Amino acid sequence: AGRVKEIGPTADVWALGGILYELLTGRPPFKAESAMDTLLQVLNADPVPPSQLRAKLPADLQTICLKCLEKDVGKRYHSALALAEDLQRFQEGKPIVARPLGMVGRAVKWTRRHPALAGLLVVSAVATLGLLGVSVGFNLHLQHKNAQIGGLNVELEQAVKDANQSAQDATKAKEDEEKHRAEAEANFQAARRVVHEMLTEVGRTELEDVPYMTGVRQQVLDRALRLHKGFLEKKGTRPEVRLQTGQAYQLVGDIYARLDNLSEADDHYQKAIALLDPLRQEYPTVAEYQAELATTYFLRGQLLRKQGQLAEAQKAYKAALLLFNRLAVDEPTQPRYRQLLARAHNDQALTHGERGLYPEARHAYTDALRIQDGLVKAFPNEPDYREDRAGSRNDLGKLLLRAFDEPDAAEAMYEEARREFARLADERKVVARYRHKLAATYNNLGNVQRERKALRSALASFEEARKLQTQLVREFGFPLYRQELANTHNNRAAVYLSGMEKDYPSAETEYEAARQLMSDLVKESPEVPAYRGGLGAILDNLADAAAKQKRVAEARRLLDAAAEHHRAARERKPADRDLRLLERNHYLTLANALLRAGPDGKPASDPAGAARAARELPKLLPDDPAQARLAAILLARCVEAAGKDKMLADTCGRDAVDYLRQWAAKAPVTRQTVAGVKEFKSLEERRDFQALVEKLPEK
């Protein structure tokens, strides 16, 4: 029911009672046709007494079992020891502490579970006693009346009975209708809470990434979808009805997003906004209306960003930020709003970074961290706030390294994040998520150390990541952990190729370890796009290493195999930005391989093919202006590699200049970032290039 703060020893006693029940009866205490119906039984129903399922079961043993399964935690055994001691008394034939529920107790429990029907029975009983009293008095009075009016009395009595029956029928029908409506509403709200909590926990524990959970997850999501779709048909003008309907649209959108039906998800998010925005405007002082609307904007922003619609995502994040900011100011005693505001800033920063708006991204990260610092200072023992802050530091570190070339600042951010995740992992050893994120931070540290040529430190950081991930794989076997272990092997390979003297054998050993992990995942779950894209990326890296050693045929074979995996991944999730980024890297590797000189100083094997690969980069990530610049660099190299093929050289040169124009239109490009830069040397004689440079601003 979402009351997670009540979880403690009595929850474990309940679980022990469930195990005992199944040992006694051969079935669990709650079992329905679907997972959702079972959850509703857990919330609302009592288990069938074990003695009804197993004849001659000792009464005391049944009493002990049912005491464990009480819904009121105060009525259970307060500890496993208390349960064990009562079981010991039963074994020794002594009186047990637990007492069976009597008739009154059962009636009270039934009344609490069916309040409307119980109220109806009470009213009926009172009415019956009242009518009985009236009837007795009336009959005594009639004994003193003349027999001549006896017939009239019979008629009057029948008329009264008919009228009373009609009134009772009408009252009962109305009460039944209200009872059913109340029960339906209560069931919906209970189911909605369960589904919401389940979805939240599934996301936090990475169960979405476990392929063998796909069938169960699909059933639960489909069931939740039907439940909430039915609720969307509810009509009403009352604010609470409009709010609940808007919340249902939001949750249905979330379910569709998890089922990868992104268009339906966006449609339902927009319907939620259409309901919640007028409600927020009519009742501007009700915080809950603003919070639900802001949350829907935030979820829609995440969805649009995932689809690569970065400009639209930015608008959604901006709307969420305005609302969360107002809530944080108006409701200072509610830290949750400040936490959501910081998360919106962080996601907005990610989107800015992907659009090439690096100063704006840095500013948004700074805003997120300022809020998170305040939350951690005010609530130092709240792990969620510490986890969020460490995550923002990780993200800012990536930006500082990639966009601002500030490795020292990036490493400082990573180191602070590492310390925080290490403390969380040490304090809560049972929470695998902290070790998972600590390993990711070690990978980030290793990458920045590799950039700074501190290769021994980089290998040490990657080794820490590898040890953590190997431990997680051994304990849980989750595919996500195996996937990220493969990524760590990739990173270690990159270190071996970063030194002055390339250690190709060690690098290829690491790549092969990564390929084995990803190949196993693809064999187990060929339908998962992330595994196909990840395997394609590893094959690209192996191809790059082969090409650099002038093993041209092997490189082409590996690149062809990689292309098949990237294609399969994109067919299943065409809008996924991460998969598009991996495919972008594939075309970059392909272009470089086709431009690299062959054995014995032979010229580039296929400059025309390299040009075709270069043109794919901006198509895959159209909102990122950096891709246009990268395509221009590759095409400028194709101009040089074309040699005597003047037509190919001219076509590549023209396209290179066109991509430079696209880059300049979206990013802060100056004359100094183009003119005299060695990557564009082959374009300097072209008039269109010269004209472009003239139009660019100075520094």
XYZ file of C-alpha atoms in Angstrom:
699
model
C 0.000 0.000 0.000
C 3.017 2.329 -0.218
C 3.577 2.601 3.568
C 7.239 1.690 3.238
C 8.244 3.334 6.513
C 6.270 0.644 8.381
C 8.459 -2.122 6.990
C 10.298 -3.878 9.819
C 10.420 -7.165 11.748
C 6.639 -7.588 11.566
C 6.862 -7.639 7.758
C 9.276 -10.557 8.061
C 6.878 -12.255 10.494
C 4.134 -11.904 7.847
C 6.470 -13.517 5.285
C 7.218 -16.390 7.676
C 3.473 -16.817 8.157
C 3.047 -17.052 4.389
C 5.699 -19.772 4.201
C 4.107 -21.640 7.132
C 0.678 -21.383 5.448
C 2.006 -22.958 2.251
C 3.783 -25.709 4.200
C 0.521 -26.532 5.966
C -1.843 -26.324 2.980
C 0.233 -26.750 -0.169
C -0.756 -23.317 -1.536
C 0.112 -19.697 -0.710
C -2.297 -17.673 1.442
C -3.236 -15.424 -1.494
C -3.463 -16.614 -5.066
C -5.561 -15.204 -7.916
C -5.640 -15.437 -11.710
C -3.253 -12.504 -12.174
C -0.536 -10.716 -10.256
C -2.721 -7.621 -9.869
C -5.659 -9.588 -8.445
C -3.276 -11.314 -6.022
C -1.984 -7.938 -4.847
C -5.547 -6.764 -4.276
C -6.233 -9.892 -2.197
C -3.166 -9.133 -0.078
C -4.538 -5.647 0.546
C -8.200 -6.418 1.102
C -8.903 -10.111 1.839
C -8.289 -12.548 4.689
C -6.659 -15.896 3.887
C -8.839 -18.994 3.871
C -8.364 -20.685 7.291
C -5.852 -23.530 6.790
C -8.199 -26.019 8.446
C -10.608 -25.603 5.517
C -7.866 -26.786 3.171
C -6.386 -29.498 5.378
C -8.603 -31.573 7.604
C -7.574 -32.361 11.192
C -5.081 -29.494 11.324
C -4.375 -28.630 14.987
C -6.301 -25.499 15.974
C -3.328 -23.958 17.802
C -1.110 -24.296 14.727
C -3.744 -22.551 12.608
C -4.007 -19.781 15.220
C -0.231 -19.236 15.150
C -0.207 -19.095 11.351
C -3.097 -16.635 11.071
C -1.613 -14.393 13.781
C 1.446 -13.990 11.548
C -0.789 -12.986 8.621
C -2.777 -10.300 10.448
C -3.098 -7.138 8.325
C -2.824 -4.997 11.468
C 0.914 -5.166 12.260
C 0.179 -4.613 15.947
C -1.657 -7.924 16.112
C 1.201 -10.004 14.686
C 4.082 -11.462 16.653
C 6.417 -8.541 17.350
C 9.500 -10.565 16.379
C 10.597 -13.846 14.834
C 11.734 -14.926 18.301
C 8.199 -14.515 19.686
C 6.888 -16.646 16.813
C 9.558 -19.302 17.426
C 8.731 -19.432 21.134
C 5.007 -19.938 20.429
C 5.805 -22.709 17.937
C 7.995 -24.304 20.632
C 5.070 -24.183 23.088
C 2.869 -25.898 20.484
C 5.465 -28.617 19.939
C 5.719 -29.227 23.681
C 1.927 -29.347 24.129
C 1.873 -26.181 26.263
C -0.715 -23.353 25.942
C 0.214 -20.899 23.201
C 0.181 -17.097 23.523
C -1.835 -16.515 20.329
C -5.603 -16.609 20.597
C -8.051 -17.506 17.832
C -10.296 -14.739 16.584
C -13.737 -14.969 18.177
C -17.104 -14.185 16.686
C -16.937 -10.532 17.740
C -13.441 -10.145 16.361
C -14.474 -11.664 13.049
C -17.462 -9.342 12.921
C -15.301 -6.297 13.578
C -12.860 -7.307 10.822
C -15.762 -7.939 8.424
C -17.260 -4.540 9.283
C -13.988 -2.730 8.644
C -13.611 -4.470 5.287
C -17.252 -3.824 4.200
C -18.219 -0.556 5.916
C -21.047 0.311 3.541
C -22.721 -3.084 3.799
C -22.205 -3.186 7.571
C -23.869 0.201 7.913
C -26.789 -1.017 5.835
C -27.256 -4.070 8.087
C -27.176 -1.918 11.231
C -29.816 0.417 9.786
C -31.932 -2.562 8.746
C -31.721 -4.108 12.220
C -32.733 -0.870 13.942
C -35.581 -0.376 11.487
C -36.805 -3.955 12.063
C -36.839 -3.516 15.858
C -38.657 -0.214 15.489
C -41.283 -1.680 13.193
C -41.725 -4.616 15.583
C -42.439 -2.263 18.473
C -44.899 -0.232 16.421
C -46.631 -3.398 15.254
C -47.088 -4.734 18.836
C -48.507 -1.463 20.104
C -50.780 -1.132 17.132
C -52.188 -4.659 17.598
C -52.928 -4.037 21.333
C -54.725 -0.880 20.398
C -56.812 -2.712 17.797
C -58.096 -5.198 20.419
C -60.181 -2.351 21.918
C -61.687 -1.351 18.575
C -64.992 -2.371 17.173
C -64.951 -5.489 15.033
C -66.804 -3.492 12.398
C -63.629 -1.666 11.343
C -61.496 -4.830 11.336
C -61.617 -5.078 7.570
C -60.429 -1.473 7.158
C -57.529 -2.176 9.486
C -56.420 -5.139 7.381
C -56.419 -2.933 4.291
C -54.530 -0.168 6.099
C -51.962 -2.637 7.420
C -51.332 -3.993 3.912
C -51.002 -0.468 2.517
C -48.435 0.404 5.214
C -46.491 -2.788 4.477
C -46.476 -2.064 0.755
C -45.322 1.518 1.312
C -42.603 0.421 3.730
C -41.410 -2.266 1.322
C -41.233 0.225 -1.542
C -39.290 2.682 0.593
C -36.944 -0.078 1.781
C -36.408 -1.289 -1.787
C -35.601 2.248 -2.973
C -33.276 2.871 -0.020
C -31.511 -0.467 -0.500
C -31.067 0.138 -4.229
C -29.565 3.543 -3.538
C -27.326 2.198 -0.789
C -26.247 -0.728 -3.010
C -25.350 1.695 -5.775
C -23.373 3.885 -3.391
C -21.740 0.807 -1.849
C -20.644 -0.559 -5.212
C -19.407 2.836 -6.296
C -17.447 3.255 -3.060
C -15.999 -0.258 -3.306
C -15.051 0.272 -6.958
C -13.403 3.569 -6.099
C -11.553 2.018 -3.147
C -10.395 -0.909 -5.273
C -9.218 1.441 -8.000
C -7.296 3.634 -5.581
C -5.706 0.593 -3.913
C -4.738 -0.869 -7.281
C -3.429 2.497 -8.460
C -1.194 2.780 -5.391
C 0.099 -0.752 -5.866
C 0.787 -0.222 -9.577
C 2.486 3.111 -8.952
C 4.692 1.705 -6.209
C 5.487 -1.369 -8.290
C 6.470 0.714 -11.314
C 8.640 2.952 -9.157
C 10.419 0.046 -7.497
C 10.848 -1.812 -10.798
C 12.608 1.236 -12.196
C 14.830 1.680 -9.155
C 15.966 -1.934 -8.938
C 16.682 -2.343 -12.657
C 14.205 -5.224 -12.989
C 13.119 -3.678 -16.275
C 16.436 -4.825 -17.677
C 15.984 -8.460 -16.656
C 14.733 -10.306 -19.761
C 13.378 -13.266 -17.810
C 11.069 -10.799 -16.016
C 9.678 -9.574 -19.353
C 6.643 -11.887 -19.371
C 5.636 -11.096 -15.782
C 6.250 -7.395 -16.296
C 4.211 -7.401 -19.502
C 1.266 -9.078 -17.749
C 1.313 -6.619 -14.867
C 1.604 -3.620 -17.180
C -1.200 -4.883 -19.429
C -3.421 -5.455 -16.396
C -2.626 -1.995 -15.042
C -3.301 -0.508 -18.454
C -6.778 -2.043 -18.652
C -7.569 -0.931 -15.118
C -6.621 2.680 -15.736
C -8.083 2.878 -19.204
C -11.430 1.974 -17.679
C -11.051 4.753 -15.151
C -10.359 7.311 -17.887
C -13.961 6.976 -19.019
C -15.123 8.422 -15.716
C -16.799 11.796 -16.169
C -17.150 14.540 -13.626
C -16.563 18.204 -12.984
C -15.524 17.950 -9.341
C -11.861 18.906 -8.821
C -10.973 15.583 -7.157
C -12.434 13.617 -10.075
C -10.549 15.743 -12.615
C -7.347 15.306 -10.604
C -7.722 11.525 -10.395
C -8.501 11.287 -14.098
C -5.450 13.388 -14.923
C -3.326 11.177 -12.675
C -4.697 8.109 -14.440
C -3.771 9.556 -17.844
C -0.279 10.252 -16.491
C 0.121 6.702 -15.187
C -1.206 5.171 -18.408
C 1.375 7.279 -20.257
C 4.064 5.900 -17.958
C 2.899 2.325 -18.610
C 2.958 2.891 -22.384
C 6.452 4.381 -22.093
C 7.648 1.251 -20.278
C 6.058 -0.865 -22.996
C 8.026 1.193 -25.577
C 4.825 2.504 -27.172
C 6.163 6.046 -27.198
C 3.487 7.691 -29.340
C 0.680 6.422 -27.080
C 2.697 7.488 -24.040
C 3.048 11.028 -25.353
C -0.647 11.155 -26.281
C -1.667 10.265 -22.719
C 0.812 12.698 -21.154
C -0.693 15.461 -23.280
C -4.220 14.455 -22.240
C -3.127 14.576 -18.597
C -1.738 18.072 -19.143
C -4.979 19.163 -20.841
C -6.907 18.092 -17.708
C -4.467 19.247 -15.045
C -3.492 22.664 -16.430
C -7.025 24.186 -16.220
C -7.370 22.672 -12.736
C -4.135 24.340 -11.655
C -5.295 27.678 -13.074
C -8.701 27.473 -11.334
C -7.146 26.537 -7.984
C -3.713 28.243 -7.969
C -3.230 27.737 -4.217
C -3.655 23.927 -4.265
C -0.114 22.541 -4.318
C -1.149 19.028 -5.345
C -2.586 20.246 -8.662
C 0.629 22.095 -9.512
C 2.771 19.136 -8.455
C 0.902 16.635 -10.652
C 1.036 18.981 -13.650
C 4.758 19.626 -13.135
C 5.438 15.897 -12.821
C 3.598 15.225 -16.084
C 5.632 17.886 -17.893
C 8.800 16.337 -16.446
C 7.847 12.816 -17.588
C 6.971 14.097 -21.044
C 10.350 15.838 -21.226
C 12.105 12.560 -20.452
C 10.049 10.791 -23.122
C 10.803 13.417 -25.783
C 14.495 13.405 -24.902
C 14.558 9.616 -25.261
C 13.045 10.025 -28.734
C 15.686 12.593 -29.711
C 13.160 15.469 -29.854
C 15.443 17.696 -27.833
C 13.876 21.084 -28.609
C 10.419 19.846 -27.599
C 11.893 18.155 -24.524
C 13.424 21.463 -23.526
C 10.004 23.151 -23.620
C 8.520 20.448 -21.392
C 11.378 20.744 -18.895
C 10.985 24.531 -18.833
C 7.290 24.206 -17.945
C 8.128 21.670 -15.209
C 10.850 23.918 -13.806
C 8.535 26.928 -13.532
C 5.969 24.924 -11.583
C 8.457 23.085 -9.354
C 10.209 26.375 -8.593
C 6.921 27.963 -7.509
C 6.129 24.946 -5.340
C 9.572 25.044 -3.731
C 9.013 28.715 -2.816
C 5.369 28.400 -1.726
C 5.831 25.119 0.177
C 9.204 25.463 1.949
C 8.339 22.712 4.450
C 8.017 20.143 1.642
C 11.565 19.116 0.607
C 10.142 16.790 -2.047
C 9.407 19.776 -4.287
C 13.004 20.984 -4.033
C 14.215 17.483 -4.874
C 11.995 17.386 -7.978
C 13.131 20.872 -8.964
C 16.770 19.765 -8.802
C 16.038 16.668 -10.872
C 14.322 18.809 -13.511
C 17.383 21.086 -13.644
C 19.598 18.023 -14.071
C 17.526 16.607 -16.934
C 17.370 20.011 -18.577
C 21.174 20.161 -18.368
C 21.468 16.762 -20.068
C 19.244 17.999 -22.902
C 21.228 21.241 -23.259
C 24.412 19.195 -23.495
C 22.986 16.939 -26.178
C 21.964 20.010 -28.177
C 25.471 21.482 -27.939
C 24.322 24.303 -25.615
C 27.194 23.719 -23.228
C 27.185 26.983 -21.175
C 23.440 26.566 -20.563
C 24.016 22.938 -19.520
C 26.725 23.954 -17.064
C 24.461 26.608 -15.548
C 21.600 24.089 -15.130
C 23.894 21.581 -13.405
C 25.057 24.344 -11.064
C 21.423 25.115 -10.171
C 20.710 21.440 -9.502
C 23.761 21.057 -7.265
C 22.980 24.241 -5.324
C 19.545 22.854 -4.396
C 20.932 19.381 -3.661
C 23.655 20.801 -1.413
C 20.944 22.538 0.604
C 18.867 19.361 0.893
C 21.839 17.260 2.020
C 22.799 19.899 4.574
C 19.250 20.002 5.970
C 18.703 16.226 5.801
C 22.155 14.588 6.053
C 20.713 11.128 6.750
C 18.392 11.009 3.736
C 20.120 8.736 1.177
C 17.987 9.853 -1.798
C 19.267 13.423 -1.567
C 22.882 12.259 -1.337
C 22.379 9.878 -4.258
C 20.851 12.624 -6.427
C 23.729 14.985 -5.665
C 26.357 12.383 -6.514
C 24.529 11.680 -9.789
C 24.525 15.364 -10.751
C 28.247 15.576 -10.015
C 28.836 12.611 -12.294
C 26.848 14.233 -15.105
C 28.572 17.599 -14.686
C 31.957 15.862 -14.748
C 31.131 14.361 -18.159
C 30.197 17.806 -19.481
C 33.348 19.447 -18.126
C 35.507 16.816 -19.792
C 33.690 16.587 -23.123
C 32.610 20.166 -23.775
C 34.985 22.408 -21.813
C 38.197 20.360 -21.826
C 38.570 20.779 -18.057
C 39.883 17.372 -16.945
C 40.976 18.619 -13.514
C 37.505 19.976 -12.720
C 35.894 16.854 -14.130
C 38.080 14.579 -12.021
C 37.229 16.602 -8.898
C 33.512 16.127 -9.594
C 33.961 12.399 -10.156
C 36.006 12.042 -6.983
C 33.293 13.722 -4.872
C 30.671 11.457 -6.456
C 32.875 8.410 -5.805
C 33.231 9.249 -2.112
C 29.463 9.730 -1.728
C 28.549 6.479 -3.466
C 31.241 4.636 -1.498
C 29.742 5.884 1.781
C 26.226 4.925 0.683
C 27.410 1.460 -0.427
C 29.152 0.948 2.913
C 26.180 2.155 4.976
C 23.616 0.107 3.040
C 25.395 -2.983 1.823
C 22.140 -4.674 0.802
C 21.302 -1.926 -1.718
C 22.977 -3.108 -4.919
C 22.160 0.146 -6.697
C 24.840 2.045 -4.759
C 27.582 -0.406 -5.728
C 26.324 -0.263 -9.304
C 26.607 3.531 -9.362
C 29.960 3.435 -7.571
C 31.293 1.191 -10.341
C 29.981 3.640 -12.962
C 31.770 6.474 -11.163
C 35.031 4.510 -11.159
C 34.581 4.145 -14.913
C 34.144 7.908 -15.241
C 37.271 8.488 -13.172
C 39.187 6.051 -15.342
C 38.091 7.848 -18.501
C 39.261 11.261 -17.294
C 42.550 9.771 -16.068
C 43.032 8.201 -19.504
C 42.416 11.615 -21.114
C 45.135 13.059 -18.870
C 47.466 10.198 -19.836
C 47.560 8.969 -16.228
C 47.265 5.445 -17.588
C 48.211 3.506 -14.444
C 45.615 5.424 -12.430
C 43.066 4.797 -15.180
C 43.716 1.050 -15.134
C 43.421 1.059 -11.323
C 40.042 2.848 -11.488
C 38.749 0.481 -14.153
C 39.948 -2.453 -12.052
C 37.872 -1.200 -9.098
C 34.874 -0.947 -11.410
C 35.524 -4.451 -12.755
C 35.714 -5.948 -9.248
C 32.444 -4.332 -8.158
C 30.645 -5.376 -11.334
C 31.995 -8.921 -11.186
C 30.698 -9.146 -7.621
C 27.265 -7.860 -8.697
C 27.141 -10.327 -11.587
C 28.069 -13.175 -9.251
C 25.438 -12.178 -6.660
C 22.558 -11.300 -8.973
C 23.395 -12.229 -12.558
C 21.328 -9.297 -13.844
C 21.963 -8.654 -17.555
C 22.442 -4.950 -16.815
C 25.443 -5.742 -14.629
C 26.895 -8.060 -17.281
C 26.369 -5.370 -19.894
C 28.226 -2.780 -17.826
C 31.023 -5.232 -17.034
C 31.484 -5.524 -20.805
C 31.704 -1.728 -20.957
C 34.452 -1.755 -18.339
C 36.461 -4.249 -20.422
C 35.998 -1.829 -23.332
C 37.401 0.994 -21.251
C 40.400 -1.059 -20.173
C 41.113 -1.803 -23.841
C 41.076 1.921 -24.591
C 43.803 2.466 -21.971
C 46.056 -0.087 -23.684
C 45.631 1.852 -26.941
C 46.272 5.275 -25.375
C 49.994 5.062 -24.707
C 52.811 6.016 -27.038
C 53.362 2.328 -27.701
C 50.025 0.692 -28.400
C 49.486 -2.630 -26.625
C 47.204 -4.215 -29.212
C 47.313 -7.777 -27.775
C 46.121 -6.607 -24.332
C 43.487 -4.361 -25.892
C 42.127 -7.144 -28.065
C 42.015 -9.484 -25.060
C 39.804 -6.966 -23.260
C 37.624 -6.451 -26.342
C 37.191 -10.212 -26.672
C 36.096 -10.467 -23.022
C 33.543 -7.726 -23.695
C 32.396 -9.442 -26.895
C 31.842 -12.736 -25.051
C 29.678 -11.074 -22.411
C 27.560 -9.220 -24.970
C 27.298 -12.216 -27.317
C 25.870 -14.291 -24.467
C 23.311 -11.576 -23.735
C 22.289 -11.398 -27.401
C 21.911 -15.195 -27.570
C 19.755 -15.201 -24.441
C 17.635 -12.200 -25.456
C 18.009 -11.325 -29.145
C 14.936 -9.087 -28.914
C 16.609 -6.577 -26.541
C 17.883 -3.648 -28.676
C 20.455 -2.481 -26.134
C 22.291 -5.805 -26.325
C 22.355 -5.776 -30.127
C 23.639 -2.196 -30.158
C 26.196 -2.941 -27.451
C 27.568 -5.957 -29.314
C 27.736 -3.863 -32.482
C 29.813 -1.264 -30.613
C 32.300 -3.885 -29.396
C 32.679 -5.270 -32.913
C 33.325 -1.695 -34.098
C 36.140 -1.389 -31.558
C 37.664 -4.691 -32.629
C 37.429 -3.518 -36.248
C 39.163 -0.245 -35.387
C 42.027 -2.118 -33.693
C 42.357 -4.409 -36.730
C 42.323 -1.458 -39.162
C 45.045 0.341 -37.202
C 47.180 -2.788 -37.578
C 46.404 -2.760 -41.349
C 44.315 -5.942 -41.156
C 41.907 -4.421 -43.663
C 39.894 -7.514 -44.601
C 39.322 -8.452 -40.961
C 38.246 -4.898 -40.137
C 35.683 -4.889 -42.975
C 34.299 -8.246 -41.851
C 33.882 -7.037 -38.276
C 32.286 -3.768 -39.442
C 29.797 -5.657 -41.605
C 28.823 -7.811 -38.612
C 28.508 -4.698 -36.438
C 26.249 -3.041 -39.019
C 23.793 -5.951 -38.789
C 23.474 -5.559 -35.028
C 23.041 -1.774 -35.227
C 20.384 -2.207 -37.893
C 18.493 -4.777 -35.789
C 18.635 -2.508 -32.748
C 17.296 0.520 -34.632
C 14.471 -1.492 -36.196
C 13.169 -2.289 -32.722
C 13.703 1.162 -31.178
C 14.160 3.677 -34.008
C 13.921 6.772 -31.801
C 16.242 5.668 -28.980
C 19.024 8.233 -28.695
C 21.558 5.920 -27.040
C 21.231 3.398 -29.846
C 21.546 6.163 -32.420
C 24.729 7.323 -30.695
C 26.193 3.816 -30.929
C 25.285 3.655 -34.608
C 26.860 7.090 -35.103
C 30.070 5.691 -33.628
C 29.821 2.771 -36.057
C 29.747 5.081 -39.084
C 32.591 7.129 -37.620
C 34.686 3.975 -37.214
C 33.723 2.839 -40.712
C 34.690 6.170 -42.269
C 38.037 6.197 -40.483
C 38.736 2.610 -41.531
C 37.934 3.386 -45.170
C 40.186 6.446 -45.105
C 43.119 4.683 -43.473
C 46.004 3.707 -45.736
C 46.286 0.011 -46.489
C 49.319 -2.256 -46.157
C 52.623 -1.137 -47.680
C 51.484 2.482 -47.898
C 48.611 1.793 -50.277
C 46.077 4.664 -50.557
C 42.767 4.748 -48.697
C 40.668 1.802 -49.709
C 37.334 3.563 -50.304
C 37.039 7.379 -49.931
C 33.594 7.320 -51.598
C 32.380 4.788 -49.000
C 33.897 6.934 -46.238
C 31.967 9.947 -47.556
C 28.708 7.967 -47.481
C 29.404 6.954 -43.887
C 30.224 10.555 -42.920
C 26.862 11.800 -44.216
C 25.037 9.431 -41.827
C 26.321 11.181 -38.693
C 24.070 14.297 -38.798
C 21.069 12.173 -39.830
C 21.317 10.003 -36.731
C 21.606 12.905 -34.269
C 20.021 15.885 -36.068
C 19.670 18.033 -32.924
C 23.380 17.812 -32.076
C 25.369 20.389 -34.107
C 28.643 18.669 -33.203
C 27.714 15.876 -35.629
C 27.674 18.334 -38.551
C 31.191 19.472 -37.615
C 32.405 15.866 -37.387
C 30.885 15.053 -40.775
C 32.631 18.115 -42.265
C 36.004 16.927 -40.901
C 35.563 13.457 -42.390
C 34.448 14.853 -45.755
C 37.439 17.207 -45.796
C 39.651 14.139 -45.387
C 37.726 12.490 -48.243
C 38.658 15.476 -50.458
C 42.313 14.756 -49.827
C 41.887 10.982 -50.209
C 39.974 11.319 -53.514
C 43.259 12.076 -55.310
C 42.677 12.363 -59.057
C 38.945 11.794 -58.806
C 38.035 15.479 -59.185
C 34.281 14.852 -59.210
C 34.413 12.962 -55.899
C 36.713 15.604 -54.386
C 34.348 18.439 -55.442
C 31.244 16.651 -54.125
C 32.902 15.921 -50.779
C 34.193 19.502 -50.520
C 30.778 20.995 -51.251
C 29.091 18.770 -48.658
C 31.794 19.553 -46.093
C 31.173 23.305 -46.432
C 27.420 22.751 -46.238
C 27.816 20.845 -42.954
C 30.017 23.641 -41.621
C 27.195 26.096 -42.358
C 24.782 23.865 -40.443
C 27.201 23.744 -37.524
C 27.638 27.527 -37.515
C 23.852 28.056 -37.605
C 23.321 26.098 -34.374
C 26.511 26.556 -32.345
C 28.732 29.526 -31.324
C 31.290 29.109 -34.147
C 33.985 31.769 -34.685
C 36.374 32.395 -37.558
C 39.269 31.032 -35.513
C 37.515 27.656 -35.028
C 37.447 27.105 -38.827
C 40.103 29.177 -40.620
C 43.618 27.753 -40.455
C 42.461 24.591 -38.671
C 44.376 21.591 -39.989
C 41.249 19.438 -40.336
C 39.900 21.847 -42.969
C 43.156 22.473 -44.855
C 41.902 20.628 -47.954
C 38.970 23.111 -48.199
C 40.974 26.365 -48.097
C 41.060 26.814 -51.903
C 37.311 26.552 -52.260
C 35.396 29.817 -52.733
C 32.363 28.631 -50.776
C 34.638 27.839 -47.820
C 36.297 31.265 -48.026
C 32.895 32.978 -48.179
C 31.742 31.047 -45.124
C 34.832 32.042 -43.142
C 34.313 35.720 -44.041
C 30.797 35.658 -42.588
C 31.870 34.097 -39.282
C 32.395 36.433 -36.295
C 35.774 37.000 -34.709
C 36.520 35.542 -31.275
